[in-house]
Amino acid sequence: MPKAVVVRATGGPDVLEFTDVEAKSPGAGELLVDVAAAGVNFIDCYHREGRYPLPTPFGLGLEGSGRVSAVGSDVTGFAVGDRVAWSQSLGSYAEQAVVRAGDAVPVPDGVDDDTAAALLLQGLTAHYLVASTYPVQKGDTVLVHAAAGGVGLLLVQLAKARGARVIGTVSTEAKEALAREAGADEVIRYDLTDFAPEVRRLTDGVGVAAVYDGVGATTFDGSLASLKPRGVLALFGASSGAVPPVDPQRLNQAGSVYLTRPSLGAHVATREELEWRAGELFAAIADGSLTVRIGGRYPLAEARRAHEDLEGRRTTGKLLLVP
Ligand SMILES: NC(=O)c1ccc[n+]([C@@H]2O[C@H](COP(=O)([O-])OP(=O)(O)OC[C@H]3O[C@@H](n4cnc5c(N)ncnc54)[C@H](OP(=O)(O)O)[C@@H]3O)[C@@H](O)[C@H]2O)c1
């Protein structure tokens, strides 16, 4: 029997159970994949703890890469043996995963399995944030929180590629070095310094065109205070906890600013959009203009340790689980 990581009751990392599961077969429109690597994402913690509720029991994980071992009916464009990656398929922390063909993208030659598993969820997120949520223009200054994290390192690189000046925030010296290596022009240690006044200082009092904030509770107020008039606060996550309800009047006081809470699903809703974003990411990997840092590789059986490290703020870049 294949093995997978299952959640029977929601809770802390200790609820993750590495166990035998029924062998699967693909239904209509589905692929069965031998998983080469599964991506770990913060949303997996929200699913595990029940913050984003799912009916239990469920197989955890949304993202991975691997080789197609069987193809269901009504599937076109994929065949047994193809290398694929995906980012929206529950049950990906597994030796075998069933993936909707509509969610899978072919992995180009020259992109290895680890990179493919590491790229999509956080890469597609960084892509829609800089290309669609607030389309970064040459000469903009933008603020990226947790700039040495999985999404953060990709955001820094993609915003720089569009011509921005990037200010990053991080909590350790080692993370500062990584954010600078990824291209951040300025890095603020937000564990030591009140970042909003520092952003004002670095922008001659003007503020930034956009804040990309995946940290949430602890950064939200400072993010609002860092914007220039009519700037955009893209609140895309809550790694430090959820932001309490916001009085819209605060957006007026902050200078007619915009607040949005975007999700990846709404930005890869059509096949065309998924292929556009994934295509640009794979092309950037292939030409060397984008790098994915794999900061941790854990055996699938040690998903619990990966979650403890991620939530404990001990990680950088992408974490992978390897069957
Ligand atoms: N909306 C979407 O479409 C979407 C898609 C993907 C991810 N996300 C969100 O993006 C965020 C980043 O995801 P990721 O997978 O790339 O994770 P990550 O950024 O690699 O890890 C989280 C980082 O957040 C920072 N952080 C600050 N306060 C924290 C706290 N109290 N506990 C834990 N971490 C804290 C830490 O960096 P420092 O130590 O430098 O502070 C930590 O390394 C998450 O909120 C996630 O939910 C949203």
Coordinates of C-alpha atoms and ligand atoms in Angstrom, one line a residue:
M1 CA 0.0 0.0 0.0
P2 CA 1.2 3.5 -0.7
K3 CA 2.0 5.9 2.2
A4 CA 0.6 9.3 2.8
V5 CA 0.4 12.0 5.4
V6 CA -3.2 12.1 6.8
V7 CA -5.0 14.4 9.2
R8 CA -7.8 12.6 11.1
A9 CA -8.4 15.4 13.7
T10 CA -7.1 19.0 13.2
G11 CA -4.5 20.4 15.6
G12 CA -0.8 21.0 16.0
P13 CA 2.0 19.3 14.0
D14 CA 1.6 16.2 16.1
V15 CA -1.7 15.3 14.4
L16 CA 0.2 14.5 11.1
E17 CA 0.0 10.8 10.6
F18 CA 2.3 9.0 8.1
T19 CA 0.4 6.0 7.2
D20 CA -0.7 3.4 4.6
V21 CA -3.5 4.5 2.4
E22 CA -5.6 2.7 -0.2
A23 CA -4.0 2.6 -3.7
K24 CA -5.8 5.1 -5.9
S25 CA -6.9 5.0 -9.5
P26 CA -7.6 8.2 -11.5
G27 CA -11.2 9.1 -12.3
A28 CA -12.5 11.1 -15.3
G29 CA -10.3 14.1 -16.0
E30 CA -7.7 12.9 -13.5
L31 CA -4.0 11.7 -13.5
L32 CA -2.4 9.3 -11.1
V33 CA 1.1 10.5 -10.3
D34 CA 4.1 8.9 -8.6
V35 CA 5.1 11.8 -6.4
A36 CA 8.8 12.8 -6.7
A37 CA 8.5 15.7 -4.2
A38 CA 5.7 17.5 -2.4
G39 CA 5.9 21.2 -1.6
V40 CA 5.2 22.4 1.9
N41 CA 3.2 25.7 2.2
F42 CA 1.9 27.7 5.0
I43 CA -1.7 27.0 3.9
D44 CA -1.0 23.3 4.8
C45 CA -0.6 24.5 8.4
Y46 CA -4.0 26.4 8.2
H47 CA -5.6 23.2 6.8
R48 CA -3.9 21.0 9.5
E49 CA -5.0 23.3 12.4
G50 CA -8.5 23.8 11.0
R51 CA -8.2 27.5 10.4
Y52 CA -9.3 26.7 6.8
P53 CA -11.7 23.9 7.6
L54 CA -11.8 20.7 5.6
P55 CA -13.9 17.5 6.2
T56 CA -11.7 15.0 8.1
P57 CA -10.0 12.7 7.5
F58 CA -8.0 14.2 4.6
G59 CA -4.7 13.8 3.0
L60 CA -2.6 17.0 3.5
G61 CA -0.7 19.1 0.9
L62 CA -1.6 20.9 -2.3
E63 CA 1.6 20.8 -4.3
G64 CA 4.0 18.5 -5.9
S65 CA 5.8 17.1 -8.9
G66 CA 6.2 13.6 -10.3
R67 CA 5.6 11.2 -13.1
V68 CA 2.2 10.2 -14.5
S69 CA 1.6 6.5 -13.8
A70 CA -2.1 6.3 -15.1
V71 CA -4.5 8.5 -17.0
G72 CA -8.2 8.6 -16.4
S73 CA -10.9 8.9 -19.0
D74 CA -11.5 12.3 -20.7
V75 CA -7.9 13.4 -20.3
T76 CA -6.2 15.0 -23.2
G77 CA -2.7 16.3 -23.4
F78 CA -1.1 14.0 -20.8
A79 CA 0.3 10.5 -21.1
V80 CA 1.8 7.9 -18.8
G81 CA 5.4 8.8 -18.2
D82 CA 5.0 12.6 -18.5
R83 CA 6.6 14.8 -15.8
V84 CA 4.1 17.1 -14.2
A85 CA 3.7 19.6 -11.4
W86 CA 0.7 21.0 -9.6
S87 CA -0.3 23.4 -6.8
Q88 CA -4.0 23.0 -6.1
S89 CA -4.5 19.3 -5.4
L90 CA -5.3 18.2 -1.8
G91 CA -3.5 15.0 -0.8
S92 CA -0.1 15.8 -2.2
Y93 CA 1.9 14.7 0.9
A94 CA 1.9 11.2 -0.5
E95 CA 3.8 8.6 -2.5
Q96 CA 0.9 8.6 -5.0
A97 CA -1.4 11.5 -5.8
V98 CA -4.5 11.9 -7.9
V99 CA -4.3 15.3 -9.6
R100 CA -7.0 16.9 -11.8
A101 CA -5.5 17.2 -15.3
G102 CA -6.7 20.8 -15.4
D103 CA -4.5 21.6 -12.5
A104 CA -1.3 19.9 -13.8
V105 CA 1.3 21.5 -15.9
P106 CA 4.0 19.7 -17.9
V107 CA 7.5 20.2 -16.5
P108 CA 9.9 21.3 -19.2
D109 CA 13.2 19.3 -19.7
G110 CA 15.9 21.1 -17.8
V111 CA 13.7 21.8 -14.8
D112 CA 14.4 19.0 -12.2
D113 CA 11.7 17.5 -10.0
D114 CA 12.7 19.3 -6.8
T115 CA 12.6 22.7 -8.6
A116 CA 9.2 21.9 -10.2
A117 CA 7.7 20.9 -6.8
A118 CA 9.2 24.0 -5.2
L119 CA 8.2 26.5 -7.8
L120 CA 4.5 26.4 -8.5
L121 CA 2.5 27.4 -5.5
Q122 CA 4.8 30.1 -4.1
G123 CA 5.9 31.1 -7.6
L124 CA 2.4 31.5 -9.1
T125 CA 1.5 33.5 -5.9
A126 CA 4.5 35.8 -6.3
H127 CA 3.7 36.1 -10.1
Y128 CA 0.1 37.2 -9.6
L129 CA 1.0 39.6 -6.8
V130 CA 3.5 41.6 -8.9
A131 CA 1.8 41.1 -12.3
S132 CA -1.9 41.4 -11.4
T133 CA -2.7 42.5 -7.8
Y134 CA -0.4 45.5 -7.9
P135 CA 1.4 45.4 -11.3
V136 CA 4.9 46.6 -10.4
Q137 CA 6.2 49.4 -12.6
K138 CA 9.8 50.4 -13.3
G139 CA 10.9 52.9 -10.6
D140 CA 8.3 51.8 -8.0
T141 CA 9.5 51.2 -4.4
V142 CA 7.7 48.2 -2.9
L143 CA 7.9 46.5 0.5
V144 CA 8.1 42.6 0.8
H145 CA 7.6 41.1 4.3
A146 CA 9.3 37.8 5.3
A147 CA 11.6 38.5 2.3
A148 CA 13.7 35.3 2.9
G149 CA 10.6 33.0 3.0
G150 CA 9.3 30.9 0.2
V151 CA 7.0 33.5 -1.4
G152 CA 9.3 36.3 -0.2
L153 CA 12.5 35.3 -2.0
L154 CA 10.5 34.9 -5.2
L155 CA 8.6 38.2 -4.8
V156 CA 11.9 40.0 -4.3
Q157 CA 13.3 38.6 -7.5
L158 CA 10.1 39.1 -9.6
A159 CA 9.6 42.7 -8.3
K160 CA 13.3 43.5 -9.1
A161 CA 12.9 42.0 -12.6
R162 CA 10.1 44.4 -13.2
G163 CA 12.3 47.3 -12.3
A164 CA 11.3 48.0 -8.7
R165 CA 13.4 49.1 -5.8
V166 CA 12.6 46.5 -3.1
I167 CA 12.6 46.9 0.6
G168 CA 12.5 43.6 2.5
T169 CA 11.8 42.7 6.1
V170 CA 13.3 39.7 7.9
S171 CA 13.9 38.5 11.4
T172 CA 17.5 37.2 11.4
E173 CA 21.0 38.1 10.1
A174 CA 21.1 35.0 7.9
K175 CA 17.7 35.8 6.4
E176 CA 18.9 39.4 5.7
A177 CA 21.8 37.9 3.7
L178 CA 19.5 35.8 1.7
A179 CA 17.1 38.6 0.9
R180 CA 20.0 40.8 -0.3
E181 CA 21.3 37.9 -2.4
A182 CA 17.8 37.7 -4.0
G183 CA 18.1 41.4 -4.9
A184 CA 16.6 43.3 -2.1
D185 CA 17.9 46.9 -2.1
E186 CA 17.2 47.5 1.5
V187 CA 16.5 45.0 4.3
I188 CA 14.9 45.9 7.6
R189 CA 15.2 43.7 10.6
Y190 CA 11.6 44.0 11.8
D191 CA 12.4 42.0 14.9
L192 CA 14.6 44.8 16.1
T193 CA 13.2 47.9 14.4
D194 CA 9.8 49.5 14.0
F195 CA 9.7 49.0 10.2
A196 CA 7.1 51.6 9.2
P197 CA 9.2 54.7 10.2
E198 CA 12.2 53.0 8.6
V199 CA 10.3 52.6 5.4
R200 CA 9.4 56.4 5.5
R201 CA 13.1 57.2 6.1
L202 CA 14.2 55.1 3.2
T203 CA 11.6 56.7 0.9
D204 CA 12.3 60.3 1.9
G205 CA 8.9 60.4 3.7
V206 CA 7.0 59.3 0.7
G207 CA 6.1 55.6 1.4
V208 CA 5.9 52.7 -0.9
A209 CA 3.6 52.0 -3.9
A210 CA 2.7 48.5 -2.6
V211 CA 3.2 46.3 0.4
Y212 CA 3.1 42.6 -0.1
D213 CA 2.2 41.3 3.3
G214 CA 1.9 37.5 4.0
V215 CA 2.7 38.0 7.7
G216 CA -0.6 39.5 8.8
A217 CA -1.4 40.2 12.4
T218 CA 2.0 41.6 13.5
T219 CA 2.7 43.7 10.4
F220 CA -0.7 44.9 9.2
D221 CA -0.7 48.3 11.0
G222 CA 2.9 49.0 10.0
S223 CA 2.1 48.0 6.4
L224 CA -0.8 50.5 6.2
A225 CA 1.5 53.2 7.6
S226 CA 4.2 52.4 5.0
L227 CA 2.1 53.2 1.9
K228 CA 2.2 56.3 -0.1
P229 CA -1.1 57.9 -1.0
R230 CA -3.2 55.6 -3.1
G231 CA -0.8 52.7 -2.5
V232 CA -1.9 49.1 -2.4
L233 CA -1.7 46.8 0.6
A234 CA -1.8 43.2 -0.7
L235 CA -2.6 41.2 2.4
F236 CA -2.0 37.7 1.1
G237 CA -1.4 35.6 4.2
A238 CA -1.3 35.4 8.0
S239 CA 1.9 33.6 9.1
S240 CA 1.8 35.5 12.4
G241 CA -2.0 35.2 12.8
A242 CA -5.1 36.6 11.3
V243 CA -5.7 40.4 11.0
P244 CA -8.7 41.6 13.0
P245 CA -11.6 43.3 11.2
V246 CA -10.6 46.6 9.7
D247 CA -12.6 49.9 9.7
P248 CA -12.6 51.1 6.1
Q249 CA -12.1 54.6 7.5
R250 CA -8.5 53.6 8.2
L251 CA -7.9 53.4 4.4
N252 CA -9.0 57.0 4.1
Q253 CA -6.7 58.1 6.9
A254 CA -3.8 56.2 5.4
G255 CA -4.1 58.3 2.2
S256 CA -6.9 56.8 0.1
V257 CA -5.1 53.5 0.0
Y258 CA -6.3 50.2 -1.3
L259 CA -6.6 47.0 0.7
T260 CA -7.0 43.6 -1.0
R261 CA -6.9 40.0 0.3
P262 CA -6.1 37.9 -2.8
S263 CA -6.0 34.2 -3.2
L264 CA -4.1 32.0 -5.7
G265 CA -7.2 30.1 -6.8
A266 CA -8.8 33.2 -8.2
H267 CA -5.6 33.9 -10.2
V268 CA -5.3 30.5 -11.9
A269 CA -9.0 29.9 -12.4
T270 CA -8.6 29.3 -16.1
R271 CA -6.2 27.0 -17.9
E272 CA -5.0 30.0 -20.0
E273 CA -4.1 32.0 -16.9
L274 CA -2.4 29.0 -15.2
E275 CA -0.3 28.3 -18.4
W276 CA 0.6 31.9 -18.8
R277 CA 1.9 32.3 -15.2
A278 CA 3.6 28.8 -15.0
G279 CA 5.1 29.4 -18.5
E280 CA 6.7 32.6 -17.4
L281 CA 8.0 31.0 -14.2
F282 CA 9.5 28.0 -16.0
A283 CA 11.1 30.3 -18.6
A284 CA 12.7 32.4 -16.0
I285 CA 14.1 29.3 -14.2
A286 CA 15.4 28.0 -17.6
D287 CA 17.1 31.3 -18.5
G288 CA 18.6 31.7 -15.0
S289 CA 16.8 35.0 -14.2
L290 CA 14.8 33.3 -11.3
T291 CA 16.2 31.0 -8.6
V292 CA 14.2 28.8 -6.2
R293 CA 16.0 28.3 -3.0
I294 CA 15.2 24.9 -1.4
G295 CA 15.8 25.6 2.2
G296 CA 14.9 22.2 3.6
R297 CA 14.3 18.7 2.2
Y298 CA 12.6 16.2 4.6
P299 CA 11.5 12.6 4.2
L300 CA 7.8 12.4 3.7
A301 CA 7.6 10.6 7.1
E302 CA 8.9 13.7 8.8
A303 CA 6.2 16.2 7.7
R304 CA 5.7 17.0 11.3
R305 CA 9.2 18.3 11.7
A306 CA 8.8 20.4 8.5
H307 CA 5.7 22.0 10.0
E308 CA 7.4 22.7 13.3
D309 CA 10.3 24.3 11.5
L310 CA 8.0 26.4 9.3
E311 CA 5.8 27.6 12.1
G312 CA 8.8 28.1 14.3
R313 CA 10.2 30.7 11.8
R314 CA 13.3 28.6 11.4
T315 CA 13.1 28.1 7.6
T316 CA 14.1 30.0 4.5
G317 CA 12.9 29.5 0.9
K318 CA 11.0 26.4 0.1
L319 CA 10.5 23.2 2.1
L320 CA 10.0 19.9 0.3
L321 CA 8.9 16.4 1.5
V322 CA 10.4 13.6 -0.4
P323 CA 8.7 10.2 -0.5
Ligands
LIG1 N1 -3.0 34.2 -0.8 C1 -2.2 33.4 -1.5 O1 -2.5 33.2 -2.7 C2 -1.1 32.8 -0.8 C3 -0.3 31.8 -1.5 C4 0.8 31.3 -0.9 C5 1.2 31.7 0.3 N2 0.4 32.6 1.0 C6 0.8 33.1 2.3 O2 2.1 33.6 2.2 C7 2.7 33.6 3.4 C8 4.1 33.0 3.3 O3 4.0 31.6 2.9 P1 5.3 30.7 2.7 O4 4.7 29.3 2.5 O5 6.1 31.3 1.7 O6 5.9 30.8 4.2 P2 7.3 31.5 4.6 O7 7.2 33.0 4.2 O8 8.4 30.7 4.0 O9 7.4 31.3 6.1 C9 6.7 32.2 6.9 C10 7.6 33.3 7.4 O10 6.8 34.3 8.0 C11 7.6 35.0 8.9 N3 6.8 35.2 10.2 C12 6.6 36.4 10.8 N4 6.0 36.1 12.0 C13 5.8 34.8 12.1 C14 5.2 34.0 13.1 N5 4.7 34.5 14.2 N6 5.2 32.7 12.9 C15 5.7 32.1 11.7 N7 6.3 32.9 10.8 C16 6.3 34.2 10.9 C17 8.9 34.3 9.1 O11 9.9 35.0 8.4 P3 10.8 36.0 9.4 O12 11.5 35.1 10.3 O13 11.8 36.6 8.4 O14 9.9 36.9 10.0 C18 8.6 33.0 8.4 O15 9.8 32.4 8.0 C19 1.8 32.8 4.3 O16 1.0 33.6 5.1 C20 0.9 32.0 3.4 O17 -0.3 31.7 3.9 C21 -0.7 33.1 0.4

